[in-house]
Amino acid sequence: MWQLILTDLVGLWVVIDPIGTIPVFISVTKNLSAKQRRNTAFKAVAFAALILMFFLSVGQILLETLEISLLSFQITGGIILFLFALSMIFGDSKPQQEEQLELEAGVDCAVFPLAMPSIASPGAMLAVVVLTENNRYDIYSQMVTASAMMIVLLATLLLLLSAGWILRIIGKSGAGIISRVMGLILATVATEYILSGLKLYFQST
């Protein structure tokens, strides 16, 4: 049992990447108050948990019903993630007159890009479907995977709540630099999703 939990924890930690979410969180909440950042962190993790639980519970059934292969889902998710990464790299900084609009709409960033695709990334959604595949794992193993997922999400929440002091140290300019660097890394990860999906597709044909 402990080996299964440890395996799921390591695998889900890599694909959810709680530490990698911190720069994205800092970037999209840099104009929010401390209270708004806390609320955004809770909402982002809550939405991500709902998304991942949905895919864990009915993801395989939904994909099979729609006759969508896991490889197609992986490639599509990689493309979406790549497009978002480009917006992080090349997006212009908001001028002062737009900062208030960003502040008022700040709660929306809890859903996009934090809950999805940062926390509940295409890789994370794909992982929970694969780790709970009905043909390979029984209910007990699926419950273990769900528990491991919630532990990783809890760790993500704790890291996001502690991101405030990082923002105070690096400032808004530093957050902008981190955002662009993170966008480059995210684009690389997205490219890996696409290439690995294409490779497996051509190997299976």
PDB file of N, CA, C and O in Angstrom, residues 35 52 82 100 119 126 138 146 172 175 182 186 189:
ATOM      1  N   LYS A  35      -5.283  39.771   0.901  1.00  0.00           N
ATOM      2  CA  LYS A  35      -6.516  39.013   1.105  1.00  0.00           C
ATOM      3  C   LYS A  35      -7.009  38.417  -0.197  1.00  0.00           C
ATOM      4  O   LYS A  35      -7.441  37.252  -0.242  1.00  0.00           O
ATOM      5  N   LEU A  52      -9.789  17.810 -11.554  1.00  0.00           N
ATOM      6  CA  LEU A  52      -9.056  16.538 -11.520  1.00  0.00           C
ATOM      7  C   LEU A  52      -9.919  15.400 -10.994  1.00  0.00           C
ATOM      8  O   LEU A  52      -9.817  14.263 -11.475  1.00  0.00           O
ATOM      9  N   PHE A  82       0.797  25.217 -24.772  1.00  0.00           N
ATOM     10  CA  PHE A  82       1.818  25.957 -25.515  1.00  0.00           C
ATOM     11  C   PHE A  82       1.332  27.365 -25.855  1.00  0.00           C
ATOM     12  O   PHE A  82       2.092  28.346 -25.733  1.00  0.00           O
ATOM     13  N   GLN A 100      -6.234  48.660 -12.619  1.00  0.00           N
ATOM     14  CA  GLN A 100      -7.441  48.578 -11.830  1.00  0.00           C
ATOM     15  C   GLN A 100      -8.406  47.545 -12.414  1.00  0.00           C
ATOM     16  O   GLN A 100      -9.075  46.814 -11.687  1.00  0.00           O
ATOM     17  N   ILE A 119      -2.373  24.302 -12.521  1.00  0.00           N
ATOM     18  CA  ILE A 119      -2.432  23.219 -11.535  1.00  0.00           C
ATOM     19  C   ILE A 119      -3.002  21.954 -12.175  1.00  0.00           C
ATOM     20  O   ILE A 119      -2.357  20.909 -12.215  1.00  0.00           O
ATOM     21  N   LEU A 126      -4.331  13.958 -17.736  1.00  0.00           N
ATOM     22  CA  LEU A 126      -4.001  12.691 -18.384  1.00  0.00           C
ATOM     23  C   LEU A 126      -3.517  11.669 -17.364  1.00  0.00           C
ATOM     24  O   LEU A 126      -3.891  10.494 -17.419  1.00  0.00           O
ATOM     25  N   ASP A 138      -8.198  -1.514  -9.542  1.00  0.00           N
ATOM     26  CA  ASP A 138      -9.464  -1.714  -8.837  1.00  0.00           C
ATOM     27  C   ASP A 138      -9.843  -0.448  -8.065  1.00  0.00           C
ATOM     28  O   ASP A 138      -9.106   0.547  -8.057  1.00  0.00           O
ATOM     29  N   ALA A 146      -6.621   8.897  -5.631  1.00  0.00           N
ATOM     30  CA  ALA A 146      -7.373  10.106  -5.279  1.00  0.00           C
ATOM     31  C   ALA A 146      -6.814  10.746  -4.015  1.00  0.00           C
ATOM     32  O   ALA A 146      -6.702  11.979  -3.925  1.00  0.00           O
ATOM     33  N   LYS A 172       7.132  43.769  -8.448  1.00  0.00           N
ATOM     34  CA  LYS A 172       6.365  43.512  -9.668  1.00  0.00           C
ATOM     35  C   LYS A 172       7.284  43.267 -10.863  1.00  0.00           C
ATOM     36  O   LYS A 172       6.977  42.453 -11.741  1.00  0.00           O
ATOM     37  N   ALA A 175       8.457  39.791 -10.687  1.00  0.00           N
ATOM     38  CA  ALA A 175       7.359  38.876 -11.029  1.00  0.00           C
ATOM     39  C   ALA A 175       7.186  38.793 -12.537  1.00  0.00           C
ATOM     40  O   ALA A 175       6.914  37.717 -13.088  1.00  0.00           O
ATOM     41  N   MET A 182       9.075  31.458 -16.746  1.00  0.00           N
ATOM     42  CA  MET A 182       8.167  30.341 -16.544  1.00  0.00           C
ATOM     43  C   MET A 182       7.423  30.011 -17.826  1.00  0.00           C
ATOM     44  O   MET A 182       7.165  28.841 -18.130  1.00  0.00           O
ATOM     45  N   LEU A 186       7.266  26.464 -19.555  1.00  0.00           N
ATOM     46  CA  LEU A 186       5.956  25.881 -19.821  1.00  0.00           C
ATOM     47  C   LEU A 186       5.823  25.501 -21.293  1.00  0.00           C
ATOM     48  O   LEU A 186       5.249  24.460 -21.627  1.00  0.00           O
ATOM     49  N   VAL A 189       7.650  22.252 -21.780  1.00  0.00           N
ATOM     50  CA  VAL A 189       6.860  21.122 -21.277  1.00  0.00           C
ATOM     51  C   VAL A 189       5.740  20.784 -22.251  1.00  0.00           C
ATOM     52  O   VAL A 189       5.474  19.604 -22.543  1.00  0.00           O
TER      53      VAL A 189
END
